[in-house]
Structures are given as C-alpha cells and as structure tokens.
Amino acid sequence: MATVITPTKSVAVNPLKQSQPLGAALAFLGLKGTMPLFHGSQGCTAFAKVMLVRHFREAIPLSTTAMTETTTILGGEDNVQTALLTLLVKAKPEIIGLCTTGLTETRGDDMQGILKTIKQRYPELQDLPIVFVSTPDFKGALQDGYAAAVQSIVQTIPEAGDLIEDQVTILPSSAFSPGDVEEIKEIVEAFGLKPIVVPDLSLSLDGHLNEGDYSATTTGGTSLEDLRRVGASAFTLALGESMRGAADVLMQRFGTEYQVFPRVTGLSAVDELMVRLSLVSDRPVPEKYRRQRTQLQDAMLDTHFYFGRKQISLALEPDLLYATSCFLQEMGAEIQAAVTTTKSPILQEVPTEFVKIGDLEDLEQLAVGADLLITNSQGTRVSKKLGIPLYRRGLPIYDRLGNGHFSSVGYKGTTALLFNIGNILLEEEEIKNKH
C-alpha cells in the first residue's frame, strides 16, 4: 500500500494539474447540443478553451458570464441571467452545463438560489436542462471537476422508466480518451448490449468533420433523449475510481447495480471486464476478443525483455496514474516515482512506496536516474533537462497529433500501448549499447 504525501510548498513550480472547471467542461463536451458556461471572468474561460483546442485540435464551444471587478463585488446574478438568455436565443442549446470558478466560489454566490429565481422569472428557461456543478479552481484538479460534473449530470437529467434488460450505462472517467470510449463501446456492443455512455467523448471530440452548418454547441455526444433513459439501464459500468460517486447516485435513484473497474488496461483488468459483460449479457466472450487476447499475450512475451526492471517515473491524474503504473508493474517495470494532482482513494493502491501530490518540479527531483518519464507535454522540459525519454500521456498533449484517436484500453489498446512504450525503451537500449 502506497503512502500518499501531501504538498508542503507554498507555490506550484512547473504545474502539473489542470483546474476543476476545465475537467467539468471536458465532461459537458461529451453531451450533444451542450454549451458549457463558466461563471467567472473571461480569462478563466479563454484559458480552458485554449488548453482543450491545443489538445484535441477541434472547435471547442465554451461560454462565460464575463464577471468584472464591479459584478464580482456586487454579485453575479445579472451576469448569469444575461448569459443564459443570450445562449438560449443565439446558441439554442439542448443542455447548459454551468460551472463555477475560483472567482465566484470565493465570493460565495448562492448558485442554486440564483438559478431558481431566474427560472421563476423567465418561463422559457423552465424546460431547458441546466446542470450546475460547483468547481472551485483553487482546490482539486481536472479529475475532480470532471467527476463532479458527471455526478451532477446523472443527478439532474435521467428519469425513471421501465427496465431495459439489454441496456447498460457506461461512466468513463477523465482518464479515458475519445478513442478509449469508442473501443469500450465496441466491446460492449459485441456482447449484444446497448451502451449509453455518459459522457460520450467519442462522438464529439474524435476528430470527425462536422456535416452541415456550423453549430455553436457540441455536435456529438450523449443525446438528451439517451440521458433521460439512463434510469432504465440494467447495469452500470463505472470506469475509473472517480466514477464511483456517479454510479452510486444511479443506484440510489433507480436501483441500478454497478461495478467499478479502476482500470481496463492490462491483461487481467480486461479479463475482468469481459467476465462481467458475459454475465450481464448471458453470452460467451466473442471469438474476436479471444483472438485479441492471444495477440496481447504474444506481445507481452515479445516485449517483456525491454520492460524488466526498468525504472519509470510518472506524473498523471490519479485514475490514469493507477492504470498506467499497474500495467507497467505487470510487465516487470519498477515505479521509481509517482506524482499526481489531487487526493483519491485509488492512490493507496499504486504499486510503489509513496505517491506525491505535487508538480513537475517534484517529478524532476524524484526521477533522477529513471529510464523513462510518463506525463503530459508539460514534462518536455524535465525530460530534456534530465536526459530521460518522455512518453506523453494525459492532458494536455500539444506537441503530438491524434490525441482523440489513440486507445490504450481493451486487449487491442493494451497491445498498442505496450508497443508504443516498448519501442521507446528498445531505442534507448540500442543507444546505450552503441556508447
């Protein structure tokens, strides 16, 4: 069991974490016809928009209540009201995801009261789902904001309905890319089940070209109709420990049983998912995935020479840190350093002596002598300074293409991840042998 070390520094040096509002916006981007709305200054929204555009290289719809110095002091109710009414007329969203920022959280705006008053004042807003989530960016990190948004979504929108026995709800955490979500949907559908993914980034941020006219809101993702049917699902697959809260909400509201899969990368982890899907569907594992399993086993045999006893240092969000470190340990690598962004129960299960909640300066100090670094593109400077190769993982990745397409889940995705990291280790070994 790993010991979790909390930060003692007064400031972050070379920051690792992204903010809660950014995580909440990412979750809302997986809902069709949605407009994420930041209750804060224009700068808060602009920063999140730039970060998401650089990572996904897609048009990202984000709006703001544009708080100023005066409205911050006097209160932001008028700004929220103006923003909602303007979006209703100009963007015509099916859903609005309203997130707070550090500015308005510090002031202490009563957002539930404000929304109730505005809806009473303007009947045209009564039928518009407005999902509110509290996301102060002075605490927590991207994973916290994303998880809070998903929990608010399933608390606000789904309605009770008759049980649909072949329908399952999938709750992927912020650790899963659009490509990961696409792969998981294919696996679930192969068992004859109908998945509803909340949120479904594979339909909104997967790099497709939009057909038809320009849309001010998200053009893909989980539809409002599907969200309302979530209460009728027979089972919930919570992918990532941070999704436990949202799965628990669905169980309390609709009695839907669930299972949390802390990871679906690695042979044993994917085996566990396949067994559960076989039980839920009452079908055997399709031959396609039996073959992919043997391919993964062969890949593990081919690559384990290059992973064995390698010292690897990671700096990732908690769910992704756990999934990646366990996979590496299974391949015979040793976790030299593990740095993360926020507290989570899963950190104690990371296969290393301690996990530090910190920044990339902490990674730089702890990773000296490592064979490989794994973190986002912000770790490039650390990689060059220490002379250690970097495998980019997490968010943001702005110096590589295709971040919305790559998958590292399931047997197929695990095999791809295995070869991607293995090739870096192989190349480094050849360089060392030449010298």
PDB file of C-alpha atoms in Angstrom, residues 163-434:
ATOM      1  CA  LEU A 163     -36.193  -1.644 -17.151  1.00  0.00           C
ATOM      2  CA  ILE A 164     -34.424  -2.244 -20.479  1.00  0.00           C
ATOM      3  CA  GLU A 165     -32.599  -5.532 -19.889  1.00  0.00           C
ATOM      4  CA  ASP A 166     -30.022  -5.182 -22.667  1.00  0.00           C
ATOM      5  CA  GLN A 167     -29.157  -1.542 -21.903  1.00  0.00           C
ATOM      6  CA  VAL A 168     -26.095  -0.663 -19.838  1.00  0.00           C
ATOM      7  CA  THR A 169     -24.765   2.698 -18.694  1.00  0.00           C
ATOM      8  CA  ILE A 170     -21.037   3.364 -19.063  1.00  0.00           C
ATOM      9  CA  LEU A 171     -19.409   6.079 -16.950  1.00  0.00           C
ATOM     10  CA  PRO A 172     -15.842   6.651 -18.242  1.00  0.00           C
ATOM     11  CA  SER A 173     -13.586   8.842 -16.101  1.00  0.00           C
ATOM     12  CA  SER A 174     -11.384  11.677 -17.310  1.00  0.00           C
ATOM     13  CA  ALA A 175      -8.594   9.114 -17.837  1.00  0.00           C
ATOM     14  CA  PHE A 176     -10.322   7.842 -20.994  1.00  0.00           C
ATOM     15  CA  SER A 177      -9.728   9.452 -24.395  1.00  0.00           C
ATOM     16  CA  PRO A 178     -12.350   9.553 -27.165  1.00  0.00           C
ATOM     17  CA  GLY A 179     -10.548   6.598 -28.760  1.00  0.00           C
ATOM     18  CA  ASP A 180     -10.759   4.679 -25.480  1.00  0.00           C
ATOM     19  CA  VAL A 181     -14.516   5.312 -25.247  1.00  0.00           C
ATOM     20  CA  GLU A 182     -15.003   4.151 -28.852  1.00  0.00           C
ATOM     21  CA  GLU A 183     -13.182   0.885 -28.124  1.00  0.00           C
ATOM     22  CA  ILE A 184     -15.186   0.253 -24.943  1.00  0.00           C
ATOM     23  CA  LYS A 185     -18.471   0.831 -26.782  1.00  0.00           C
ATOM     24  CA  GLU A 186     -17.455  -1.694 -29.459  1.00  0.00           C
ATOM     25  CA  ILE A 187     -16.613  -4.271 -26.796  1.00  0.00           C
ATOM     26  CA  VAL A 188     -19.958  -3.798 -25.010  1.00  0.00           C
ATOM     27  CA  GLU A 189     -21.929  -3.935 -28.274  1.00  0.00           C
ATOM     28  CA  ALA A 190     -20.157  -7.166 -29.240  1.00  0.00           C
ATOM     29  CA  PHE A 191     -21.971  -8.819 -26.304  1.00  0.00           C
ATOM     30  CA  GLY A 192     -25.354  -7.753 -27.737  1.00  0.00           C
ATOM     31  CA  LEU A 193     -25.761  -4.931 -25.228  1.00  0.00           C
ATOM     32  CA  LYS A 194     -26.823  -1.347 -25.930  1.00  0.00           C
ATOM     33  CA  PRO A 195     -24.484   1.120 -24.200  1.00  0.00           C
ATOM     34  CA  ILE A 196     -25.313   4.663 -23.133  1.00  0.00           C
ATOM     35  CA  VAL A 197     -22.052   6.436 -22.376  1.00  0.00           C
ATOM     36  CA  VAL A 198     -22.120   9.420 -20.012  1.00  0.00           C
ATOM     37  CA  PRO A 199     -20.333  11.476 -21.252  1.00  0.00           C
ATOM     38  CA  ASP A 200     -19.541  10.176 -24.757  1.00  0.00           C
ATOM     39  CA  LEU A 201     -16.434  11.993 -25.973  1.00  0.00           C
ATOM     40  CA  SER A 202     -16.074   9.507 -28.834  1.00  0.00           C
ATOM     41  CA  LEU A 203     -18.942  11.235 -30.666  1.00  0.00           C
ATOM     42  CA  SER A 204     -17.832  14.821 -30.055  1.00  0.00           C
ATOM     43  CA  LEU A 205     -14.016  15.002 -29.836  1.00  0.00           C
ATOM     44  CA  ASP A 206     -12.930  12.107 -32.043  1.00  0.00           C
ATOM     45  CA  GLY A 207     -11.661  14.265 -34.899  1.00  0.00           C
ATOM     46  CA  HIS A 208     -14.585  13.915 -37.308  1.00  0.00           C
ATOM     47  CA  LEU A 209     -15.607  16.648 -39.726  1.00  0.00           C
ATOM     48  CA  ASN A 210     -18.984  18.170 -38.925  1.00  0.00           C
ATOM     49  CA  GLU A 211     -21.643  17.821 -41.590  1.00  0.00           C
ATOM     50  CA  GLY A 212     -23.994  20.664 -42.431  1.00  0.00           C
ATOM     51  CA  ASP A 213     -23.981  24.148 -40.993  1.00  0.00           C
ATOM     52  CA  TYR A 214     -21.756  25.410 -38.189  1.00  0.00           C
ATOM     53  CA  SER A 215     -23.092  24.679 -34.718  1.00  0.00           C
ATOM     54  CA  ALA A 216     -22.440  26.886 -31.700  1.00  0.00           C
ATOM     55  CA  THR A 217     -22.872  23.891 -29.365  1.00  0.00           C
ATOM     56  CA  THR A 218     -21.371  20.402 -29.262  1.00  0.00           C
ATOM     57  CA  THR A 219     -22.245  18.473 -32.423  1.00  0.00           C
ATOM     58  CA  GLY A 220     -21.926  14.998 -30.954  1.00  0.00           C
ATOM     59  CA  GLY A 221     -22.064  13.149 -27.668  1.00  0.00           C
ATOM     60  CA  THR A 222     -24.768  11.614 -25.496  1.00  0.00           C
ATOM     61  CA  SER A 223     -28.163  12.954 -26.549  1.00  0.00           C
ATOM     62  CA  LEU A 224     -30.679  14.379 -24.097  1.00  0.00           C
ATOM     63  CA  GLU A 225     -33.047  11.541 -25.049  1.00  0.00           C
ATOM     64  CA  ASP A 226     -30.436   8.918 -24.136  1.00  0.00           C
ATOM     65  CA  LEU A 227     -29.582  10.719 -20.894  1.00  0.00           C
ATOM     66  CA  ARG A 228     -33.223  10.564 -19.821  1.00  0.00           C
ATOM     67  CA  ARG A 229     -33.252   6.790 -20.492  1.00  0.00           C
ATOM     68  CA  VAL A 230     -30.237   6.099 -18.251  1.00  0.00           C
ATOM     69  CA  GLY A 231     -32.562   5.295 -15.331  1.00  0.00           C
ATOM     70  CA  ALA A 232     -33.839   2.246 -17.232  1.00  0.00           C
ATOM     71  CA  SER A 233     -30.419   0.591 -17.628  1.00  0.00           C
ATOM     72  CA  ALA A 234     -29.915  -2.902 -16.237  1.00  0.00           C
ATOM     73  CA  PHE A 235     -26.328  -2.290 -15.120  1.00  0.00           C
ATOM     74  CA  THR A 236     -23.713   0.461 -14.764  1.00  0.00           C
ATOM     75  CA  LEU A 237     -20.046   0.093 -15.675  1.00  0.00           C
ATOM     76  CA  ALA A 238     -18.057   2.739 -13.761  1.00  0.00           C
ATOM     77  CA  LEU A 239     -14.655   3.031 -15.430  1.00  0.00           C
ATOM     78  CA  GLY A 240     -12.204   4.658 -13.041  1.00  0.00           C
ATOM     79  CA  GLU A 241     -12.430   5.037  -9.265  1.00  0.00           C
ATOM     80  CA  SER A 242     -13.554   8.664  -9.635  1.00  0.00           C
ATOM     81  CA  MET A 243     -16.811   7.462 -11.233  1.00  0.00           C
ATOM     82  CA  ARG A 244     -17.914   5.593  -8.102  1.00  0.00           C
ATOM     83  CA  GLY A 245     -19.899   8.613  -6.854  1.00  0.00           C
ATOM     84  CA  ALA A 246     -21.904   8.940 -10.092  1.00  0.00           C
ATOM     85  CA  ALA A 247     -22.593   5.186 -10.170  1.00  0.00           C
ATOM     86  CA  ASP A 248     -23.773   5.364  -6.573  1.00  0.00           C
ATOM     87  CA  VAL A 249     -26.186   8.184  -7.486  1.00  0.00           C
ATOM     88  CA  LEU A 250     -27.752   5.973 -10.168  1.00  0.00           C
ATOM     89  CA  MET A 251     -28.063   3.103  -7.709  1.00  0.00           C
ATOM     90  CA  GLN A 252     -29.759   5.323  -5.126  1.00  0.00           C
ATOM     91  CA  ARG A 253     -32.112   6.938  -7.653  1.00  0.00           C
ATOM     92  CA  PHE A 254     -33.017   3.925  -9.793  1.00  0.00           C
ATOM     93  CA  GLY A 255     -31.624   0.857  -8.008  1.00  0.00           C
ATOM     94  CA  THR A 256     -29.153   0.176 -10.844  1.00  0.00           C
ATOM     95  CA  GLU A 257     -26.402  -2.218  -9.783  1.00  0.00           C
ATOM     96  CA  TYR A 258     -22.872  -1.249 -10.728  1.00  0.00           C
ATOM     97  CA  GLN A 259     -19.278  -2.375 -10.715  1.00  0.00           C
ATOM     98  CA  VAL A 260     -16.260  -0.075 -10.590  1.00  0.00           C
ATOM     99  CA  PHE A 261     -13.369  -1.017 -12.869  1.00  0.00           C
ATOM    100  CA  PRO A 262     -10.377   1.017 -11.655  1.00  0.00           C
ATOM    101  CA  ARG A 263      -8.681   0.276 -14.985  1.00  0.00           C
ATOM    102  CA  VAL A 264      -9.305  -1.540 -18.251  1.00  0.00           C
ATOM    103  CA  THR A 265      -5.690  -1.577 -19.428  1.00  0.00           C
ATOM    104  CA  GLY A 266      -3.712  -4.774 -18.894  1.00  0.00           C
ATOM    105  CA  LEU A 267      -4.465  -8.460 -19.380  1.00  0.00           C
ATOM    106  CA  SER A 268      -6.071  -9.211 -16.003  1.00  0.00           C
ATOM    107  CA  ALA A 269      -8.059  -5.949 -15.964  1.00  0.00           C
ATOM    108  CA  VAL A 270      -9.588  -6.579 -19.400  1.00  0.00           C
ATOM    109  CA  ASP A 271     -10.298 -10.185 -18.439  1.00  0.00           C
ATOM    110  CA  GLU A 272     -12.352  -8.874 -15.502  1.00  0.00           C
ATOM    111  CA  LEU A 273     -14.376  -6.600 -17.814  1.00  0.00           C
ATOM    112  CA  MET A 274     -15.029  -9.451 -20.245  1.00  0.00           C
ATOM    113  CA  VAL A 275     -16.263 -11.718 -17.457  1.00  0.00           C
ATOM    114  CA  ARG A 276     -18.678  -9.069 -16.179  1.00  0.00           C
ATOM    115  CA  LEU A 277     -20.054  -8.363 -19.675  1.00  0.00           C
ATOM    116  CA  SER A 278     -20.508 -12.082 -20.243  1.00  0.00           C
ATOM    117  CA  LEU A 279     -22.522 -12.350 -17.005  1.00  0.00           C
ATOM    118  CA  VAL A 280     -24.645  -9.269 -17.758  1.00  0.00           C
ATOM    119  CA  SER A 281     -25.416 -10.351 -21.332  1.00  0.00           C
ATOM    120  CA  ASP A 282     -25.525 -14.110 -20.645  1.00  0.00           C
ATOM    121  CA  ARG A 283     -23.303 -14.589 -23.692  1.00  0.00           C
ATOM    122  CA  PRO A 284     -19.817 -16.060 -24.130  1.00  0.00           C
ATOM    123  CA  VAL A 285     -16.864 -13.816 -24.904  1.00  0.00           C
ATOM    124  CA  PRO A 286     -16.830 -13.241 -28.702  1.00  0.00           C
ATOM    125  CA  GLU A 287     -14.135 -15.056 -30.670  1.00  0.00           C
ATOM    126  CA  LYS A 288     -12.776 -11.692 -31.847  1.00  0.00           C
ATOM    127  CA  TYR A 289     -11.678 -10.818 -28.308  1.00  0.00           C
ATOM    128  CA  ARG A 290     -10.344 -14.294 -27.582  1.00  0.00           C
ATOM    129  CA  ARG A 291      -8.011 -13.782 -30.547  1.00  0.00           C
ATOM    130  CA  GLN A 292      -7.059 -10.273 -29.382  1.00  0.00           C
ATOM    131  CA  ARG A 293      -6.226 -11.760 -26.002  1.00  0.00           C
ATOM    132  CA  THR A 294      -3.745 -14.216 -27.531  1.00  0.00           C
ATOM    133  CA  GLN A 295      -2.227 -11.371 -29.552  1.00  0.00           C
ATOM    134  CA  LEU A 296      -1.726  -9.390 -26.339  1.00  0.00           C
ATOM    135  CA  GLN A 297      -0.137 -12.391 -24.636  1.00  0.00           C
ATOM    136  CA  ASP A 298       2.281 -12.750 -27.548  1.00  0.00           C
ATOM    137  CA  ALA A 299       3.071  -9.027 -27.422  1.00  0.00           C
ATOM    138  CA  MET A 300       3.795  -9.292 -23.697  1.00  0.00           C
ATOM    139  CA  LEU A 301       6.171 -12.176 -24.401  1.00  0.00           C
ATOM    140  CA  ASP A 302       7.946 -10.201 -27.142  1.00  0.00           C
ATOM    141  CA  THR A 303       8.372  -7.026 -25.105  1.00  0.00           C
ATOM    142  CA  HIS A 304       8.946  -8.093 -21.512  1.00  0.00           C
ATOM    143  CA  PHE A 305      12.744  -8.157 -22.031  1.00  0.00           C
ATOM    144  CA  TYR A 306      12.696  -4.393 -22.527  1.00  0.00           C
ATOM    145  CA  PHE A 307      10.397  -3.617 -19.576  1.00  0.00           C
ATOM    146  CA  GLY A 308      12.045  -5.858 -16.995  1.00  0.00           C
ATOM    147  CA  ARG A 309      13.460  -3.879 -14.024  1.00  0.00           C
ATOM    148  CA  LYS A 310      13.240  -0.568 -15.885  1.00  0.00           C
ATOM    149  CA  GLN A 311      12.843   2.433 -13.558  1.00  0.00           C
ATOM    150  CA  ILE A 312       9.883   4.528 -14.680  1.00  0.00           C
ATOM    151  CA  SER A 313       8.642   7.823 -13.208  1.00  0.00           C
ATOM    152  CA  LEU A 314       5.091   9.063 -13.759  1.00  0.00           C
ATOM    153  CA  ALA A 315       3.148  12.291 -13.209  1.00  0.00           C
ATOM    154  CA  LEU A 316      -0.546  11.836 -14.038  1.00  0.00           C
ATOM    155  CA  GLU A 317      -4.092  12.332 -12.703  1.00  0.00           C
ATOM    156  CA  PRO A 318      -4.962   9.649 -10.065  1.00  0.00           C
ATOM    157  CA  ASP A 319      -7.084   7.281 -12.198  1.00  0.00           C
ATOM    158  CA  LEU A 320      -4.627   7.372 -15.085  1.00  0.00           C
ATOM    159  CA  LEU A 321      -1.644   7.061 -12.729  1.00  0.00           C
ATOM    160  CA  TYR A 322      -3.096   3.911 -11.181  1.00  0.00           C
ATOM    161  CA  ALA A 323      -3.972   2.299 -14.528  1.00  0.00           C
ATOM    162  CA  THR A 324      -0.593   3.049 -16.104  1.00  0.00           C
ATOM    163  CA  SER A 325       1.555   2.099 -13.101  1.00  0.00           C
ATOM    164  CA  CYS A 326      -0.218  -1.236 -12.575  1.00  0.00           C
ATOM    165  CA  PHE A 327       0.196  -2.076 -16.257  1.00  0.00           C
ATOM    166  CA  LEU A 328       3.911  -1.265 -16.089  1.00  0.00           C
ATOM    167  CA  GLN A 329       4.415  -3.327 -12.951  1.00  0.00           C
ATOM    168  CA  GLU A 330       2.732  -6.309 -14.604  1.00  0.00           C
ATOM    169  CA  MET A 331       5.329  -6.027 -17.370  1.00  0.00           C
ATOM    170  CA  GLY A 332       8.180  -6.198 -14.857  1.00  0.00           C
ATOM    171  CA  ALA A 333       8.993  -2.479 -14.649  1.00  0.00           C
ATOM    172  CA  GLU A 334       9.541  -0.694 -11.337  1.00  0.00           C
ATOM    173  CA  ILE A 335       7.850   2.593 -10.421  1.00  0.00           C
ATOM    174  CA  GLN A 336      10.645   4.917  -9.316  1.00  0.00           C
ATOM    175  CA  ALA A 337       8.443   7.967  -8.708  1.00  0.00           C
ATOM    176  CA  ALA A 338       4.718   8.676  -8.814  1.00  0.00           C
ATOM    177  CA  VAL A 339       3.432  12.259  -8.740  1.00  0.00           C
ATOM    178  CA  THR A 340      -0.229  13.194  -9.028  1.00  0.00           C
ATOM    179  CA  THR A 341      -2.568  16.179  -8.845  1.00  0.00           C
ATOM    180  CA  THR A 342      -5.234  15.515  -6.227  1.00  0.00           C
ATOM    181  CA  LYS A 343      -6.365  13.150  -3.473  1.00  0.00           C
ATOM    182  CA  SER A 344      -8.105   9.881  -4.363  1.00  0.00           C
ATOM    183  CA  PRO A 345      -8.674   6.554  -2.573  1.00  0.00           C
ATOM    184  CA  ILE A 346      -7.058   4.724  -5.507  1.00  0.00           C
ATOM    185  CA  LEU A 347      -3.657   6.296  -4.810  1.00  0.00           C
ATOM    186  CA  GLN A 348      -3.034   3.892  -1.938  1.00  0.00           C
ATOM    187  CA  GLU A 349      -3.212   1.024  -4.438  1.00  0.00           C
ATOM    188  CA  VAL A 350      -0.498   2.398  -6.737  1.00  0.00           C
ATOM    189  CA  PRO A 351       2.357  -0.164  -6.798  1.00  0.00           C
ATOM    190  CA  THR A 352       5.082   1.997  -5.298  1.00  0.00           C
ATOM    191  CA  GLU A 353       6.327   3.072  -1.866  1.00  0.00           C
ATOM    192  CA  PHE A 354       4.778   6.532  -1.959  1.00  0.00           C
ATOM    193  CA  VAL A 355       2.738   8.830  -4.207  1.00  0.00           C
ATOM    194  CA  LYS A 356       3.348  12.570  -4.008  1.00  0.00           C
ATOM    195  CA  ILE A 357       0.641  15.131  -4.692  1.00  0.00           C
ATOM    196  CA  GLY A 358       2.719  17.809  -6.333  1.00  0.00           C
ATOM    197  CA  ASP A 359       4.040  19.377  -9.529  1.00  0.00           C
ATOM    198  CA  LEU A 360       6.584  18.712 -12.249  1.00  0.00           C
ATOM    199  CA  GLU A 361       9.391  20.120 -10.086  1.00  0.00           C
ATOM    200  CA  ASP A 362       8.723  17.198  -7.724  1.00  0.00           C
ATOM    201  CA  LEU A 363       8.899  14.825 -10.687  1.00  0.00           C
ATOM    202  CA  GLU A 364      12.215  16.357 -11.742  1.00  0.00           C
ATOM    203  CA  GLN A 365      13.697  15.810  -8.290  1.00  0.00           C
ATOM    204  CA  LEU A 366      12.373  12.268  -7.867  1.00  0.00           C
ATOM    205  CA  ALA A 367      13.034  10.972 -11.395  1.00  0.00           C
ATOM    206  CA  VAL A 368      16.821  11.374 -11.498  1.00  0.00           C
ATOM    207  CA  GLY A 369      18.306   8.203 -12.996  1.00  0.00           C
ATOM    208  CA  ALA A 370      14.997   6.869 -14.331  1.00  0.00           C
ATOM    209  CA  ASP A 371      14.774   5.056 -17.674  1.00  0.00           C
ATOM    210  CA  LEU A 372      11.512   6.700 -18.765  1.00  0.00           C
ATOM    211  CA  LEU A 373       9.179   9.566 -17.862  1.00  0.00           C
ATOM    212  CA  ILE A 374       5.418   9.384 -18.440  1.00  0.00           C
ATOM    213  CA  THR A 375       3.437  12.615 -18.175  1.00  0.00           C
ATOM    214  CA  ASN A 376       1.781  15.247 -20.378  1.00  0.00           C
ATOM    215  CA  SER A 377       3.536  17.629 -22.779  1.00  0.00           C
ATOM    216  CA  GLN A 378       4.411  19.962 -19.902  1.00  0.00           C
ATOM    217  CA  GLY A 379       7.039  17.402 -18.916  1.00  0.00           C
ATOM    218  CA  THR A 380       9.120  18.032 -22.052  1.00  0.00           C
ATOM    219  CA  ARG A 381      11.392  20.478 -20.220  1.00  0.00           C
ATOM    220  CA  VAL A 382      12.013  17.952 -17.418  1.00  0.00           C
ATOM    221  CA  SER A 383      12.775  15.260 -19.995  1.00  0.00           C
ATOM    222  CA  LYS A 384      15.357  17.405 -21.775  1.00  0.00           C
ATOM    223  CA  LYS A 385      16.960  18.607 -18.549  1.00  0.00           C
ATOM    224  CA  LEU A 386      17.393  15.096 -17.129  1.00  0.00           C
ATOM    225  CA  GLY A 387      18.168  13.457 -20.480  1.00  0.00           C
ATOM    226  CA  ILE A 388      15.390  10.902 -19.984  1.00  0.00           C
ATOM    227  CA  PRO A 389      12.958   9.945 -22.777  1.00  0.00           C
ATOM    228  CA  LEU A 390       9.331  11.033 -22.391  1.00  0.00           C
ATOM    229  CA  TYR A 391       6.160   9.127 -23.237  1.00  0.00           C
ATOM    230  CA  ARG A 392       3.311  11.622 -23.417  1.00  0.00           C
ATOM    231  CA  ARG A 393       0.141  10.631 -21.615  1.00  0.00           C
ATOM    232  CA  GLY A 394      -2.688  12.609 -20.025  1.00  0.00           C
ATOM    233  CA  LEU A 395      -3.824  16.165 -20.799  1.00  0.00           C
ATOM    234  CA  PRO A 396      -2.630  18.394 -22.342  1.00  0.00           C
ATOM    235  CA  ILE A 397      -0.618  16.884 -25.177  1.00  0.00           C
ATOM    236  CA  TYR A 398       0.003  19.689 -27.630  1.00  0.00           C
ATOM    237  CA  ASP A 399       3.170  18.537 -29.441  1.00  0.00           C
ATOM    238  CA  ARG A 400       1.748  15.317 -30.858  1.00  0.00           C
ATOM    239  CA  LEU A 401      -1.157  14.669 -33.243  1.00  0.00           C
ATOM    240  CA  GLY A 402      -4.131  12.321 -32.929  1.00  0.00           C
ATOM    241  CA  ASN A 403      -4.850  12.597 -29.200  1.00  0.00           C
ATOM    242  CA  GLY A 404      -8.558  11.995 -29.802  1.00  0.00           C
ATOM    243  CA  HIS A 405      -7.958   8.763 -31.703  1.00  0.00           C
ATOM    244  CA  PHE A 406      -5.466   6.730 -29.699  1.00  0.00           C
ATOM    245  CA  SER A 407      -6.734   3.974 -27.426  1.00  0.00           C
ATOM    246  CA  SER A 408      -4.958   2.137 -24.619  1.00  0.00           C
ATOM    247  CA  VAL A 409      -7.902   0.072 -23.299  1.00  0.00           C
ATOM    248  CA  GLY A 410      -9.100  -3.449 -24.014  1.00  0.00           C
ATOM    249  CA  TYR A 411      -6.790  -6.140 -25.364  1.00  0.00           C
ATOM    250  CA  LYS A 412      -6.175  -4.174 -28.572  1.00  0.00           C
ATOM    251  CA  GLY A 413      -5.433  -0.867 -26.858  1.00  0.00           C
ATOM    252  CA  THR A 414      -3.179  -2.512 -24.268  1.00  0.00           C
ATOM    253  CA  THR A 415      -1.180  -4.100 -27.090  1.00  0.00           C
ATOM    254  CA  ALA A 416      -0.771  -0.709 -28.774  1.00  0.00           C
ATOM    255  CA  LEU A 417       0.370   0.914 -25.506  1.00  0.00           C
ATOM    256  CA  LEU A 418       2.771  -1.954 -24.927  1.00  0.00           C
ATOM    257  CA  PHE A 419       4.464  -1.463 -28.290  1.00  0.00           C
ATOM    258  CA  ASN A 420       4.486   2.358 -28.052  1.00  0.00           C
ATOM    259  CA  ILE A 421       6.326   2.343 -24.721  1.00  0.00           C
ATOM    260  CA  GLY A 422       8.364  -0.748 -25.605  1.00  0.00           C
ATOM    261  CA  ASN A 423       9.745   0.906 -28.741  1.00  0.00           C
ATOM    262  CA  ILE A 424      10.993   3.875 -26.702  1.00  0.00           C
ATOM    263  CA  LEU A 425      12.735   1.550 -24.239  1.00  0.00           C
ATOM    264  CA  LEU A 426      14.174  -0.506 -27.125  1.00  0.00           C
ATOM    265  CA  GLU A 427      15.560   2.584 -28.827  1.00  0.00           C
ATOM    266  CA  GLU A 428      17.163   3.818 -25.603  1.00  0.00           C
ATOM    267  CA  GLU A 429      18.766   0.430 -25.019  1.00  0.00           C
ATOM    268  CA  GLU A 430      20.270   0.444 -28.509  1.00  0.00           C
ATOM    269  CA  ILE A 431      21.686   3.949 -27.956  1.00  0.00           C
ATOM    270  CA  LYS A 432      23.277   2.846 -24.669  1.00  0.00           C
ATOM    271  CA  ASN A 433      24.766  -0.260 -26.295  1.00  0.00           C
ATOM    272  CA  LYS A 434      26.406   1.864 -29.011  1.00  0.00           C
TER     273      LYS A 434
END
